[in-house]
Amino acid sequence: MELALSQPSFFGTLLMLVVSNLLLWEKAASIPACMVEDGGCWDPLREAFNSATQRAETLRNLSDQLYVEFFQNQFSSRQFADLSSQLIRKDETVLKAGTYCHSNRAKPKSRGVNIDIEEYLKMSINFVGSWISPLFHLVIELSAMEGVPETILSKAKDLEENNRQLLDDLRWILTKVFPTAEIKEEFPSWDYLSFLKSSNKNHKFLAIFNLSSCLDYDTKYTIHYLKILNCLITGKDC
């Protein structure tokens, strides 16, 4: 009789232990992998933002160096000087090439303090992605041109590689922060691609003039967008 009376109590206690362990496991599973602020804990999301920011700063420096070199290097200095002179005279064709950037169509927009983080991140992906095709074709065309200095070609290659890696960082951040998010990547087409591929040397340099001017301009904004996203998503470096 004692055994029969004690069995419900035993199984009840066992059931409570099982439920308790399940609740503890569920709670533990919901805790972020990194909880230590100053103990050197590795946070993948923070690392991704650090990587993205570093790549964006590298892009900024490289684009600035390449822009200056196109003006100073014998390979392109005369053409760029002529284009700058036409730009000052407000030649319509050159004015458009020197001031209009295809990436503007993908530039992230915010409405004051009311920023939709997911949408802003997606727009940043398309903004960075808008340079994938132009930089890819720039490397191809420069590689085929005669007399291209290695300093210019190597910078173009580094720009393309860093831009691709930055895009991968942003894609990873999106899947990490918004696991169920769907994005339709729509990279704006570059208006001067046919000019770059042209056998006409003047057309080719007009395309390079547009690319170098816009890239030098856009890389500043990329760093700005990353700082905003880093602050909104991680709460750090605000």
PDB file of C-alpha atoms in Angstrom, residues 26-213:
ATOM      1  CA  GLU A  26      14.415  27.015 -23.565  1.00  0.00           C
ATOM      2  CA  LYS A  27      15.593  30.046 -21.592  1.00  0.00           C
ATOM      3  CA  ALA A  28      19.234  29.177 -22.178  1.00  0.00           C
ATOM      4  CA  ALA A  29      18.617  28.763 -25.897  1.00  0.00           C
ATOM      5  CA  SER A  30      17.176  32.272 -26.070  1.00  0.00           C
ATOM      6  CA  ILE A  31      20.222  33.899 -24.449  1.00  0.00           C
ATOM      7  CA  PRO A  32      22.652  35.467 -26.973  1.00  0.00           C
ATOM      8  CA  ALA A  33      25.881  33.561 -27.451  1.00  0.00           C
ATOM      9  CA  CYS A  34      27.855  36.485 -26.097  1.00  0.00           C
ATOM     10  CA  MET A  35      26.848  38.011 -22.770  1.00  0.00           C
ATOM     11  CA  VAL A  36      30.209  39.356 -21.598  1.00  0.00           C
ATOM     12  CA  GLU A  37      30.745  43.082 -22.172  1.00  0.00           C
ATOM     13  CA  ASP A  38      34.403  43.405 -21.197  1.00  0.00           C
ATOM     14  CA  GLY A  39      35.572  39.820 -20.999  1.00  0.00           C
ATOM     15  CA  GLY A  40      36.703  39.445 -24.582  1.00  0.00           C
ATOM     16  CA  CYS A  41      33.648  37.534 -25.732  1.00  0.00           C
ATOM     17  CA  TRP A  42      33.377  37.203 -29.505  1.00  0.00           C
ATOM     18  CA  ASP A  43      30.209  38.705 -30.951  1.00  0.00           C
ATOM     19  CA  PRO A  44      29.720  37.688 -34.621  1.00  0.00           C
ATOM     20  CA  LEU A  45      27.364  40.602 -35.347  1.00  0.00           C
ATOM     21  CA  ARG A  46      29.782  43.180 -33.973  1.00  0.00           C
ATOM     22  CA  GLU A  47      32.604  41.516 -35.887  1.00  0.00           C
ATOM     23  CA  ALA A  48      30.561  41.718 -39.095  1.00  0.00           C
ATOM     24  CA  PHE A  49      30.000  45.440 -38.596  1.00  0.00           C
ATOM     25  CA  ASN A  50      33.682  45.968 -37.790  1.00  0.00           C
ATOM     26  CA  SER A  51      34.614  44.074 -40.956  1.00  0.00           C
ATOM     27  CA  ALA A  52      32.111  46.011 -43.069  1.00  0.00           C
ATOM     28  CA  THR A  53      33.287  49.355 -41.688  1.00  0.00           C
ATOM     29  CA  GLN A  54      36.932  48.462 -42.289  1.00  0.00           C
ATOM     30  CA  ARG A  55      36.177  47.477 -45.873  1.00  0.00           C
ATOM     31  CA  ALA A  56      34.184  50.676 -46.431  1.00  0.00           C
ATOM     32  CA  GLU A  57      37.087  52.757 -45.133  1.00  0.00           C
ATOM     33  CA  THR A  58      39.461  50.833 -47.405  1.00  0.00           C
ATOM     34  CA  LEU A  59      37.134  51.560 -50.330  1.00  0.00           C
ATOM     35  CA  ARG A  60      37.122  55.223 -49.360  1.00  0.00           C
ATOM     36  CA  ASN A  61      40.926  55.422 -49.310  1.00  0.00           C
ATOM     37  CA  LEU A  62      41.377  53.431 -52.515  1.00  0.00           C
ATOM     38  CA  SER A  63      38.778  55.428 -54.457  1.00  0.00           C
ATOM     39  CA  ASP A  64      40.394  58.679 -53.341  1.00  0.00           C
ATOM     40  CA  GLN A  65      43.849  57.439 -54.366  1.00  0.00           C
ATOM     41  CA  LEU A  66      42.612  56.183 -57.723  1.00  0.00           C
ATOM     42  CA  TYR A  67      40.765  59.429 -58.419  1.00  0.00           C
ATOM     43  CA  VAL A  68      43.947  61.438 -57.781  1.00  0.00           C
ATOM     44  CA  GLU A  69      46.108  59.042 -59.782  1.00  0.00           C
ATOM     45  CA  PHE A  70      43.884  59.296 -62.858  1.00  0.00           C
ATOM     46  CA  PHE A  71      44.572  63.037 -62.799  1.00  0.00           C
ATOM     47  CA  GLN A  72      48.304  62.719 -62.171  1.00  0.00           C
ATOM     48  CA  ASN A  73      49.442  59.598 -63.995  1.00  0.00           C
ATOM     49  CA  GLN A  74      50.678  60.053 -67.572  1.00  0.00           C
ATOM     50  CA  PHE A  75      48.357  57.249 -68.682  1.00  0.00           C
ATOM     51  CA  SER A  76      45.227  59.349 -68.102  1.00  0.00           C
ATOM     52  CA  SER A  77      46.224  62.832 -66.934  1.00  0.00           C
ATOM     53  CA  ARG A  78      45.691  64.568 -70.303  1.00  0.00           C
ATOM     54  CA  GLN A  79      42.239  63.042 -70.818  1.00  0.00           C
ATOM     55  CA  PHE A  80      41.136  63.866 -67.269  1.00  0.00           C
ATOM     56  CA  ALA A  81      42.472  67.426 -67.562  1.00  0.00           C
ATOM     57  CA  ASP A  82      40.485  67.889 -70.778  1.00  0.00           C
ATOM     58  CA  LEU A  83      37.336  66.472 -69.176  1.00  0.00           C
ATOM     59  CA  SER A  84      37.749  68.741 -66.149  1.00  0.00           C
ATOM     60  CA  SER A  85      38.122  71.744 -68.445  1.00  0.00           C
ATOM     61  CA  GLN A  86      34.927  70.767 -70.289  1.00  0.00           C
ATOM     62  CA  LEU A  87      33.198  70.276 -66.948  1.00  0.00           C
ATOM     63  CA  ILE A  88      34.094  73.829 -65.922  1.00  0.00           C
ATOM     64  CA  ARG A  89      32.737  75.083 -69.230  1.00  0.00           C
ATOM     65  CA  LYS A  90      29.563  73.105 -68.432  1.00  0.00           C
ATOM     66  CA  ASP A  91      29.722  70.909 -71.474  1.00  0.00           C
ATOM     67  CA  GLU A  92      26.429  69.015 -71.224  1.00  0.00           C
ATOM     68  CA  THR A  93      27.850  65.535 -71.839  1.00  0.00           C
ATOM     69  CA  VAL A  94      30.766  65.907 -69.457  1.00  0.00           C
ATOM     70  CA  LEU A  95      28.672  67.735 -66.860  1.00  0.00           C
ATOM     71  CA  LYS A  96      26.358  64.740 -66.657  1.00  0.00           C
ATOM     72  CA  ALA A  97      29.293  62.321 -66.439  1.00  0.00           C
ATOM     73  CA  GLY A  98      30.936  64.346 -63.690  1.00  0.00           C
ATOM     74  CA  THR A  99      27.875  64.950 -61.548  1.00  0.00           C
ATOM     75  CA  TYR A 100      25.289  62.216 -62.145  1.00  0.00           C
ATOM     76  CA  CYS A 101      25.747  58.851 -60.401  1.00  0.00           C
ATOM     77  CA  HIS A 102      23.657  55.780 -61.227  1.00  0.00           C
ATOM     78  CA  SER A 103      23.865  54.685 -57.582  1.00  0.00           C
ATOM     79  CA  ASN A 104      21.621  57.599 -56.562  1.00  0.00           C
ATOM     80  CA  ARG A 105      18.663  55.428 -57.545  1.00  0.00           C
ATOM     81  CA  ALA A 106      19.534  53.017 -54.717  1.00  0.00           C
ATOM     82  CA  LYS A 107      20.657  55.515 -52.082  1.00  0.00           C
ATOM     83  CA  PRO A 108      19.101  54.723 -48.649  1.00  0.00           C
ATOM     84  CA  LYS A 109      16.606  57.307 -47.468  1.00  0.00           C
ATOM     85  CA  SER A 110      15.481  57.982 -43.897  1.00  0.00           C
ATOM     86  CA  ARG A 111      12.511  59.936 -42.666  1.00  0.00           C
ATOM     87  CA  GLY A 112      13.927  61.802 -39.708  1.00  0.00           C
ATOM     88  CA  VAL A 113      14.221  59.570 -36.660  1.00  0.00           C
ATOM     89  CA  ASN A 114      11.680  57.055 -37.976  1.00  0.00           C
ATOM     90  CA  ILE A 115      13.998  54.625 -39.736  1.00  0.00           C
ATOM     91  CA  ASP A 116      12.778  51.201 -40.820  1.00  0.00           C
ATOM     92  CA  ILE A 117      15.946  49.270 -40.013  1.00  0.00           C
ATOM     93  CA  GLU A 118      15.202  46.284 -42.247  1.00  0.00           C
ATOM     94  CA  GLU A 119      14.333  48.473 -45.217  1.00  0.00           C
ATOM     95  CA  TYR A 120      17.346  50.738 -44.614  1.00  0.00           C
ATOM     96  CA  LEU A 121      19.638  47.702 -44.527  1.00  0.00           C
ATOM     97  CA  LYS A 122      18.151  46.325 -47.750  1.00  0.00           C
ATOM     98  CA  MET A 123      18.616  49.679 -49.483  1.00  0.00           C
ATOM     99  CA  SER A 124      22.233  49.783 -48.285  1.00  0.00           C
ATOM    100  CA  ILE A 125      22.766  46.364 -49.856  1.00  0.00           C
ATOM    101  CA  ASN A 126      21.441  47.617 -53.192  1.00  0.00           C
ATOM    102  CA  PHE A 127      23.526  50.800 -52.876  1.00  0.00           C
ATOM    103  CA  VAL A 128      26.766  48.867 -52.398  1.00  0.00           C
ATOM    104  CA  GLY A 129      25.663  46.309 -54.978  1.00  0.00           C
ATOM    105  CA  SER A 130      25.237  49.028 -57.593  1.00  0.00           C
ATOM    106  CA  TRP A 131      29.046  49.093 -57.900  1.00  0.00           C
ATOM    107  CA  ILE A 132      29.519  45.358 -58.513  1.00  0.00           C
ATOM    108  CA  SER A 133      29.122  45.527 -62.294  1.00  0.00           C
ATOM    109  CA  PRO A 134      30.966  48.835 -62.932  1.00  0.00           C
ATOM    110  CA  LEU A 135      34.039  47.765 -60.962  1.00  0.00           C
ATOM    111  CA  PHE A 136      34.041  44.298 -62.519  1.00  0.00           C
ATOM    112  CA  HIS A 137      34.044  45.755 -66.024  1.00  0.00           C
ATOM    113  CA  LEU A 138      36.552  48.459 -65.076  1.00  0.00           C
ATOM    114  CA  VAL A 139      39.089  45.773 -64.161  1.00  0.00           C
ATOM    115  CA  ILE A 140      38.418  43.895 -67.410  1.00  0.00           C
ATOM    116  CA  GLU A 141      38.779  46.988 -69.605  1.00  0.00           C
ATOM    117  CA  LEU A 142      41.848  48.356 -67.825  1.00  0.00           C
ATOM    118  CA  SER A 143      43.508  44.940 -68.115  1.00  0.00           C
ATOM    119  CA  ALA A 144      42.982  45.048 -71.880  1.00  0.00           C
ATOM    120  CA  MET A 145      44.158  48.642 -72.416  1.00  0.00           C
ATOM    121  CA  GLU A 146      47.741  49.359 -73.451  1.00  0.00           C
ATOM    122  CA  GLY A 147      50.062  51.186 -71.098  1.00  0.00           C
ATOM    123  CA  VAL A 148      47.934  50.850 -67.973  1.00  0.00           C
ATOM    124  CA  PRO A 149      50.203  51.335 -64.919  1.00  0.00           C
ATOM    125  CA  GLU A 150      50.192  48.515 -62.395  1.00  0.00           C
ATOM    126  CA  THR A 151      49.394  51.031 -59.645  1.00  0.00           C
ATOM    127  CA  ILE A 152      46.100  51.912 -61.314  1.00  0.00           C
ATOM    128  CA  LEU A 153      45.160  48.331 -62.206  1.00  0.00           C
ATOM    129  CA  SER A 154      45.968  46.982 -58.738  1.00  0.00           C
ATOM    130  CA  LYS A 155      43.836  49.680 -57.083  1.00  0.00           C
ATOM    131  CA  ALA A 156      40.926  48.849 -59.394  1.00  0.00           C
ATOM    132  CA  LYS A 157      41.230  45.163 -58.490  1.00  0.00           C
ATOM    133  CA  ASP A 158      41.379  45.963 -54.769  1.00  0.00           C
ATOM    134  CA  LEU A 159      38.319  48.182 -55.096  1.00  0.00           C
ATOM    135  CA  GLU A 160      36.338  45.425 -56.792  1.00  0.00           C
ATOM    136  CA  GLU A 161      37.348  42.810 -54.212  1.00  0.00           C
ATOM    137  CA  ASN A 162      36.627  44.998 -51.191  1.00  0.00           C
ATOM    138  CA  ASN A 163      33.265  46.052 -52.602  1.00  0.00           C
ATOM    139  CA  ARG A 164      32.265  42.392 -53.110  1.00  0.00           C
ATOM    140  CA  GLN A 165      33.319  41.507 -49.577  1.00  0.00           C
ATOM    141  CA  LEU A 166      31.450  44.499 -48.153  1.00  0.00           C
ATOM    142  CA  LEU A 167      28.312  43.358 -49.967  1.00  0.00           C
ATOM    143  CA  ASP A 168      28.734  39.865 -48.477  1.00  0.00           C
ATOM    144  CA  ASP A 169      29.087  41.391 -44.988  1.00  0.00           C
ATOM    145  CA  LEU A 170      25.839  43.333 -45.411  1.00  0.00           C
ATOM    146  CA  ARG A 171      24.013  40.266 -46.722  1.00  0.00           C
ATOM    147  CA  TRP A 172      25.183  38.269 -43.691  1.00  0.00           C
ATOM    148  CA  ILE A 173      24.070  41.012 -41.292  1.00  0.00           C
ATOM    149  CA  LEU A 174      20.609  41.010 -42.890  1.00  0.00           C
ATOM    150  CA  THR A 175      20.175  37.246 -42.427  1.00  0.00           C
ATOM    151  CA  LYS A 176      21.495  37.457 -38.865  1.00  0.00           C
ATOM    152  CA  VAL A 177      19.271  40.346 -37.729  1.00  0.00           C
ATOM    153  CA  PHE A 178      16.216  39.471 -39.852  1.00  0.00           C
ATOM    154  CA  PRO A 179      16.356  35.676 -40.415  1.00  0.00           C
ATOM    155  CA  THR A 180      13.052  35.554 -42.301  1.00  0.00           C
ATOM    156  CA  ALA A 181      13.683  38.658 -44.402  1.00  0.00           C
ATOM    157  CA  GLU A 182      13.414  38.429 -48.155  1.00  0.00           C
ATOM    158  CA  ILE A 183      15.218  40.866 -50.377  1.00  0.00           C
ATOM    159  CA  LYS A 184      14.926  41.505 -54.071  1.00  0.00           C
ATOM    160  CA  GLU A 185      18.363  42.713 -55.011  1.00  0.00           C
ATOM    161  CA  GLU A 186      17.920  45.369 -57.658  1.00  0.00           C
ATOM    162  CA  PHE A 187      21.257  46.884 -58.544  1.00  0.00           C
ATOM    163  CA  PRO A 188      20.851  49.997 -60.745  1.00  0.00           C
ATOM    164  CA  SER A 189      22.419  49.575 -64.157  1.00  0.00           C
ATOM    165  CA  TRP A 190      25.422  51.746 -64.933  1.00  0.00           C
ATOM    166  CA  ASP A 191      24.672  54.183 -67.752  1.00  0.00           C
ATOM    167  CA  TYR A 192      28.278  54.307 -68.977  1.00  0.00           C
ATOM    168  CA  LEU A 193      28.965  50.591 -69.404  1.00  0.00           C
ATOM    169  CA  SER A 194      28.670  50.821 -73.205  1.00  0.00           C
ATOM    170  CA  PHE A 195      31.057  53.806 -73.133  1.00  0.00           C
ATOM    171  CA  LEU A 196      33.607  51.815 -71.133  1.00  0.00           C
ATOM    172  CA  LYS A 197      33.428  48.927 -73.617  1.00  0.00           C
ATOM    173  CA  SER A 198      33.667  51.258 -76.608  1.00  0.00           C
ATOM    174  CA  SER A 199      36.690  51.182 -78.908  1.00  0.00           C
ATOM    175  CA  ASN A 200      36.534  54.986 -78.880  1.00  0.00           C
ATOM    176  CA  LYS A 201      39.195  56.114 -76.408  1.00  0.00           C
ATOM    177  CA  ASN A 202      37.354  59.342 -75.536  1.00  0.00           C
ATOM    178  CA  HIS A 203      34.190  57.415 -74.679  1.00  0.00           C
ATOM    179  CA  LYS A 204      36.195  54.980 -72.578  1.00  0.00           C
ATOM    180  CA  PHE A 205      37.812  57.740 -70.542  1.00  0.00           C
ATOM    181  CA  LEU A 206      34.467  59.517 -70.129  1.00  0.00           C
ATOM    182  CA  ALA A 207      33.138  56.348 -68.494  1.00  0.00           C
ATOM    183  CA  ILE A 208      36.198  56.092 -66.246  1.00  0.00           C
ATOM    184  CA  PHE A 209      35.783  59.771 -65.362  1.00  0.00           C
ATOM    185  CA  ASN A 210      32.179  59.139 -64.311  1.00  0.00           C
ATOM    186  CA  LEU A 211      33.072  56.009 -62.346  1.00  0.00           C
ATOM    187  CA  SER A 212      35.988  57.527 -60.445  1.00  0.00           C
ATOM    188  CA  SER A 213      34.064  60.718 -59.608  1.00  0.00           C
TER     189      SER A 213
END
